[in-house]
Coordinates of C-alpha atoms in Angstrom, one line a residue:
M1 CA -1.1 -15.1 -1.7
F2 CA 1.9 -13.3 -0.2
F3 CA 4.5 -16.0 0.3
D4 CA 3.5 -18.9 -1.9
W5 CA 6.3 -18.7 -4.5
S6 CA 8.2 -22.0 -4.9
S7 CA 11.2 -23.1 -7.0
T8 CA 9.2 -26.0 -8.3
D9 CA 7.3 -23.5 -10.5
F10 CA 10.4 -23.4 -12.8
K11 CA 12.0 -25.9 -15.0
P12 CA 15.7 -26.7 -14.0
D13 CA 17.2 -24.7 -16.9
E14 CA 14.9 -21.7 -16.2
W15 CA 15.5 -21.4 -12.5
K16 CA 18.9 -19.9 -12.8
Y17 CA 17.6 -17.0 -14.9
Y18 CA 15.2 -15.6 -12.4
P19 CA 16.8 -15.5 -9.0
L20 CA 15.7 -12.0 -7.9
A21 CA 12.0 -13.0 -7.6
Y22 CA 12.5 -16.2 -5.6
R23 CA 16.0 -16.4 -4.1
H24 CA 18.9 -14.1 -3.1
D25 CA 21.7 -15.1 -5.4
M26 CA 22.5 -13.2 -8.5
S27 CA 23.9 -16.0 -10.7
Y28 CA 22.3 -15.1 -14.0
D29 CA 23.0 -13.1 -17.0
I30 CA 20.4 -10.4 -17.5
D31 CA 21.1 -10.3 -21.3
D32 CA 19.6 -13.8 -21.6
L33 CA 16.2 -12.4 -20.7
N34 CA 14.0 -11.1 -23.5
C35 CA 12.1 -8.7 -21.2
T36 CA 12.8 -6.2 -18.4
L37 CA 12.4 -7.3 -14.8
P38 CA 10.0 -5.1 -12.8
A39 CA 11.4 -3.1 -9.9
I40 CA 9.5 -5.2 -7.3
V41 CA 12.0 -8.1 -7.7
E42 CA 14.7 -5.9 -6.2
F43 CA 12.8 -6.0 -2.8
P44 CA 12.0 -9.0 -0.5
N45 CA 9.5 -11.5 -1.7
L46 CA 6.2 -10.0 -0.5
M47 CA 2.8 -9.4 -2.2
R48 CA 4.1 -10.1 -5.8
Q49 CA 0.8 -11.5 -6.9
K50 CA -1.6 -8.8 -8.0
S51 CA -4.7 -8.6 -5.8
W52 CA -6.9 -6.0 -4.2
I53 CA -5.6 -7.1 -0.8
A54 CA -2.0 -6.1 -1.8
I55 CA -3.3 -2.7 -2.9
V56 CA -5.1 -2.0 0.4
V57 CA -2.3 -3.3 2.6
S58 CA 0.5 -1.4 0.7
S59 CA -1.6 1.8 0.7
L60 CA -2.3 1.7 4.4
V61 CA 1.2 0.8 5.4
S62 CA 2.6 3.6 3.2
M63 CA 0.3 6.2 4.7
Y64 CA 1.3 5.1 8.2
L65 CA 5.0 5.3 7.3
F66 CA 4.3 8.9 6.2
V67 CA 3.0 9.6 9.7
I68 CA 6.0 8.0 11.4
L69 CA 8.3 10.1 9.2
A70 CA 6.6 13.3 10.2
I71 CA 6.9 12.4 13.9
V72 CA 10.5 11.5 13.6
C73 CA 11.3 14.9 11.9
D74 CA 9.1 17.0 14.1
D75 CA 9.8 15.5 17.5
Y76 CA 13.4 14.3 17.2
L77 CA 15.5 15.4 14.2
V78 CA 14.7 19.1 14.1
P79 CA 14.8 19.6 17.9
A80 CA 18.2 17.8 17.9
M81 CA 19.4 20.1 15.1
E82 CA 18.2 23.1 17.1
R83 CA 20.2 22.1 20.2
L84 CA 23.3 21.4 18.1
C85 CA 23.0 24.8 16.3
Y86 CA 22.5 26.6 19.6
N87 CA 25.4 24.9 21.3
D88 CA 27.7 25.7 18.4
H89 CA 26.4 29.2 17.6
A90 CA 25.0 30.6 20.8
E91 CA 25.4 34.1 19.6
S92 CA 23.4 33.6 16.4
E93 CA 20.5 35.9 15.8
L94 CA 18.2 33.0 14.7
L95 CA 19.0 31.0 17.8
D96 CA 18.9 33.6 20.5
E97 CA 16.8 31.4 22.8
D98 CA 17.9 28.2 24.4
P99 CA 15.6 25.4 23.1
M100 CA 15.9 23.7 26.5
T101 CA 14.4 26.7 28.4
R102 CA 12.0 28.3 26.0
E103 CA 8.3 28.5 26.9
E104 CA 6.9 28.3 23.3
E105 CA 7.1 24.8 21.8
P106 CA 9.3 23.3 24.5
L107 CA 11.4 20.2 23.8
K108 CA 9.6 17.0 24.7
G109 CA 10.9 14.3 27.0
F110 CA 10.1 10.7 27.3
R111 CA 7.0 11.3 29.5
D112 CA 5.7 13.9 27.1
H113 CA 5.7 11.4 24.3
V114 CA 4.3 8.4 26.2
C115 CA 1.9 10.0 28.6
A116 CA 0.5 12.9 26.6
K117 CA -3.2 12.6 25.8
P118 CA -5.8 15.0 24.2
Q119 CA -7.7 17.2 26.5
T120 CA -11.0 15.9 28.0
E121 CA -13.0 18.3 25.9
S122 CA -11.3 17.2 22.7
N123 CA -13.5 16.1 19.8
F124 CA -13.7 12.7 18.3
C125 CA -11.3 13.5 15.4
Q126 CA -8.6 14.6 17.8
W127 CA -8.9 11.4 19.9
T128 CA -8.9 9.3 16.7
W129 CA -5.8 11.0 15.4
W130 CA -4.1 10.4 18.8
A131 CA -5.0 6.7 18.8
V132 CA -3.7 6.3 15.3
K133 CA -0.3 7.9 15.9
Y134 CA 0.2 6.7 19.5
P135 CA 1.8 3.4 18.5
A136 CA 4.4 5.3 16.5
E137 CA 5.0 7.7 19.3
L138 CA 5.5 4.9 21.8
M139 CA 7.8 3.0 19.5
L140 CA 9.9 6.0 18.8
A141 CA 10.1 7.1 22.4
C142 CA 11.4 3.6 23.3
T143 CA 14.0 3.5 20.6
V144 CA 15.2 7.2 20.2
P145 CA 16.8 9.0 23.2
S146 CA 15.0 12.2 24.2
V147 CA 16.4 15.4 22.8
R148 CA 16.5 16.8 26.3
S149 CA 19.2 14.3 27.2
I150 CA 21.8 13.1 24.6
F151 CA 20.7 15.1 21.6
F152 CA 23.5 14.0 19.4
L153 CA 22.5 10.4 19.9
S154 CA 18.9 11.4 19.2
M155 CA 19.9 12.9 15.9
I156 CA 21.8 9.8 14.9
S157 CA 18.9 7.5 15.9
A158 CA 16.4 9.7 14.0
V159 CA 18.6 9.5 10.8
L160 CA 18.7 5.7 11.1
W161 CA 14.9 5.6 11.5
I162 CA 14.4 7.9 8.5
S163 CA 16.7 5.6 6.5
L164 CA 14.7 2.5 7.5
I165 CA 11.3 4.1 6.9
S166 CA 12.4 5.5 3.5
Y167 CA 13.4 2.0 2.4
L168 CA 10.1 0.6 3.6
L169 CA 8.2 3.4 1.8
A170 CA 10.0 2.7 -1.4
W171 CA 9.2 -1.0 -1.0
F172 CA 5.5 -0.7 -0.3
L173 CA 5.0 2.0 -2.9
T174 CA 6.7 -0.2 -5.4
I175 CA 4.2 -3.0 -4.4
L176 CA 1.4 -0.5 -4.9
G177 CA 2.6 0.6 -8.3
Y178 CA 3.1 -3.0 -9.4
N179 CA -0.4 -4.1 -8.4
L180 CA -1.9 -1.0 -10.0
K181 CA 0.1 -1.7 -13.2
I182 CA 1.8 1.7 -13.1
P183 CA 5.2 1.6 -15.0
D184 CA 8.3 1.8 -12.8
A185 CA 9.6 5.0 -14.4
I186 CA 6.3 6.8 -13.7
M187 CA 6.2 5.5 -10.2
G188 CA 9.8 6.8 -9.7
L189 CA 9.0 10.2 -11.1
T190 CA 5.8 10.7 -9.0
V191 CA 4.9 8.6 -6.0
L192 CA 8.3 7.2 -5.1
A193 CA 10.0 10.6 -5.5
A194 CA 7.4 12.3 -3.3
G195 CA 7.4 9.4 -0.7
T196 CA 11.2 9.3 -0.2
S197 CA 11.4 13.1 -0.1
V198 CA 9.0 13.4 2.9
P199 CA 11.9 13.8 5.4
E200 CA 13.3 16.7 3.5
V201 CA 9.9 18.3 3.0
A202 CA 8.9 17.9 6.7
S203 CA 12.2 19.1 8.1
S204 CA 12.4 22.1 5.7
Y205 CA 8.8 23.1 6.5
I206 CA 9.4 22.8 10.2
V207 CA 12.7 24.8 10.2
S208 CA 11.1 27.4 7.9
K209 CA 8.3 28.0 10.3
K210 CA 10.9 28.5 13.1
G211 CA 12.6 31.2 11.0
Y212 CA 15.6 29.1 9.7
G213 CA 15.2 29.8 6.0
S214 CA 18.8 29.3 5.1
M215 CA 18.7 25.9 6.8
A216 CA 15.7 24.9 4.8
I217 CA 17.3 25.9 1.5
C218 CA 20.6 24.1 2.3
N219 CA 18.6 21.0 3.4
A220 CA 16.8 20.9 0.0
I221 CA 20.0 21.3 -2.0
G222 CA 22.2 19.1 0.1
S223 CA 19.7 16.3 0.3
N224 CA 19.2 16.1 -3.5
T225 CA 23.0 16.3 -4.1
F226 CA 23.4 13.4 -1.6
D227 CA 20.7 11.5 -3.3
I228 CA 22.3 11.7 -6.7
F229 CA 25.9 11.1 -5.8
V230 CA 25.7 8.8 -2.8
C231 CA 22.2 7.2 -2.7
L232 CA 22.5 6.3 -6.5
G233 CA 26.2 6.1 -7.0
L234 CA 27.2 4.0 -4.0
P235 CA 24.7 1.2 -4.4
W236 CA 25.4 1.0 -8.2
L237 CA 29.1 0.9 -7.5
L238 CA 28.7 -1.9 -4.9
K239 CA 26.5 -3.9 -7.2
I240 CA 28.9 -3.7 -10.1
L241 CA 31.9 -4.6 -7.9
I242 CA 30.2 -7.5 -6.1
Y243 CA 28.0 -9.1 -8.8
Q244 CA 30.0 -7.9 -11.9
Q245 CA 26.7 -6.9 -13.5
K246 CA 25.8 -3.8 -15.4
I247 CA 23.0 -1.5 -14.2
E248 CA 19.9 -1.4 -16.3
I249 CA 17.9 1.8 -16.1
D250 CA 14.3 1.5 -17.1
S251 CA 13.6 4.9 -18.5
T252 CA 13.2 5.7 -22.2
A253 CA 13.1 9.5 -21.8
L254 CA 15.9 9.8 -19.2
T255 CA 17.9 12.2 -21.4
I256 CA 15.0 14.5 -22.0
T257 CA 13.8 14.5 -18.4
T258 CA 17.4 15.3 -17.2
A259 CA 17.6 18.2 -19.5
M260 CA 14.2 19.4 -18.2
L261 CA 15.5 19.2 -14.6
V262 CA 18.4 21.5 -15.6
I263 CA 16.0 23.9 -17.2
T264 CA 13.8 24.0 -14.1
A265 CA 16.9 24.6 -11.9
A266 CA 17.8 27.5 -14.1
V267 CA 14.3 28.9 -13.9
L268 CA 14.3 28.6 -10.1
Y269 CA 17.7 30.5 -9.9
L270 CA 16.4 33.2 -12.2
G271 CA 13.3 33.5 -10.0
L272 CA 15.4 33.8 -6.9
L273 CA 17.6 36.4 -8.6
A274 CA 14.6 38.4 -9.6
S275 CA 13.3 38.4 -6.0
R276 CA 16.7 39.2 -4.6
F277 CA 16.9 35.8 -3.0
V278 CA 13.9 36.3 -0.9
M279 CA 11.7 33.1 -0.6
G280 CA 8.3 34.8 -1.2
K281 CA 5.0 33.5 -2.6
I282 CA 6.1 34.3 -6.2
V283 CA 9.0 31.9 -6.0
G284 CA 6.7 29.3 -4.4
Y285 CA 4.1 29.5 -7.1
L286 CA 6.8 29.4 -9.8
S287 CA 8.3 26.3 -8.3
I288 CA 4.9 24.5 -8.0
I289 CA 3.9 25.4 -11.6
F290 CA 7.2 24.2 -13.1
Y291 CA 7.1 21.0 -11.0
V292 CA 3.6 20.2 -12.3
L293 CA 4.6 20.9 -15.9
F294 CA 7.7 18.7 -15.4
L295 CA 5.6 15.9 -14.1
I296 CA 3.1 16.1 -16.9
I297 CA 5.7 16.3 -19.7
A298 CA 8.0 13.6 -18.2
C299 CA 5.1 11.1 -17.6
T300 CA 3.7 11.7 -21.1
L301 CA 7.2 11.1 -22.6
E302 CA 7.6 7.9 -20.6
I303 CA 4.2 6.6 -21.8
L304 CA 4.7 7.6 -25.4
L305 CA 8.4 6.5 -25.8
N306 CA 8.2 3.4 -23.6
K307 CA 9.0 0.3 -25.7
E308 CA 10.1 -1.9 -22.9
N309 CA 8.7 -5.4 -22.7
M310 CA 8.2 -6.0 -19.0
C311 CA 8.5 -9.5 -17.5
D312 CA 5.4 -11.0 -16.0
I313 CA 6.7 -12.6 -12.8
E314 CA 3.5 -14.6 -12.5
D315 CA 4.2 -16.2 -15.8
P316 CA 7.9 -16.8 -16.2
S317 CA 7.5 -19.0 -19.2
G318 CA 7.9 -16.0 -21.5
F319 CA 11.2 -14.8 -20.1
F320 CA 13.5 -16.6 -22.4
G321 CA 13.8 -16.3 -26.2

């Protein structure tokens, strides 16, 4: 069910046109296809046949990846950033206490991650949650140096883990969307966007609770700028240079949704200007309301304007005109 694809399913003259689903070479001309390839063919060959097993497995794996991301951000990335900021700006008002010696929320070492257990009087839910996340805690403790030792190496290791988990999240959420027959554009606007933004959300929430509001704002702006110019631009550039192929974007309402994003950014700026750049509840409510409106309008436009003929990778006979 998961790995049963074979090149014998194709005729000799058809095999070269569909390498993404079954092999790794890119020796085909996408213009020869009379349909649009689904995003799932960009990932390794796994769970491409629609089934309830694929839905359950991809859902569970995705949820556990969210847990791992939260642990990486809370226990490694943010503490490492605190140590870095304190060492570089020891006189800062926000970092007036050494993270290594503070009594409240002390930095965790290897033993704290591996040997920590709930209290004896803890209830069933607390023990269950500990059992669920302990494999992730153990795996991270064995692969990421403690922030109490070489914190710079801890930060680099945490970033590498976040990169890997983000890729896995995009992969399994794409599998989930494909099996649920959700269009790629809508998956990208909703589930994938939320899933790959978990590191930014978690780190911004954590540093905001610690009083580092400026760091949270810069994290949100900087991460999205990096996503657009590097995470999109660099892979596209490499693919064009290596495979000499154009990039096909499966979105019929891209122009409208981009304009809507510019409008929402302007509304957010006006909200901050009205609140004198204080991140209060009004700005939060305004952001949530406009985000929900953006999702509703963007998804509706994608559904109404979508005229793409998606390829059925389980029936490749209809790929060629």
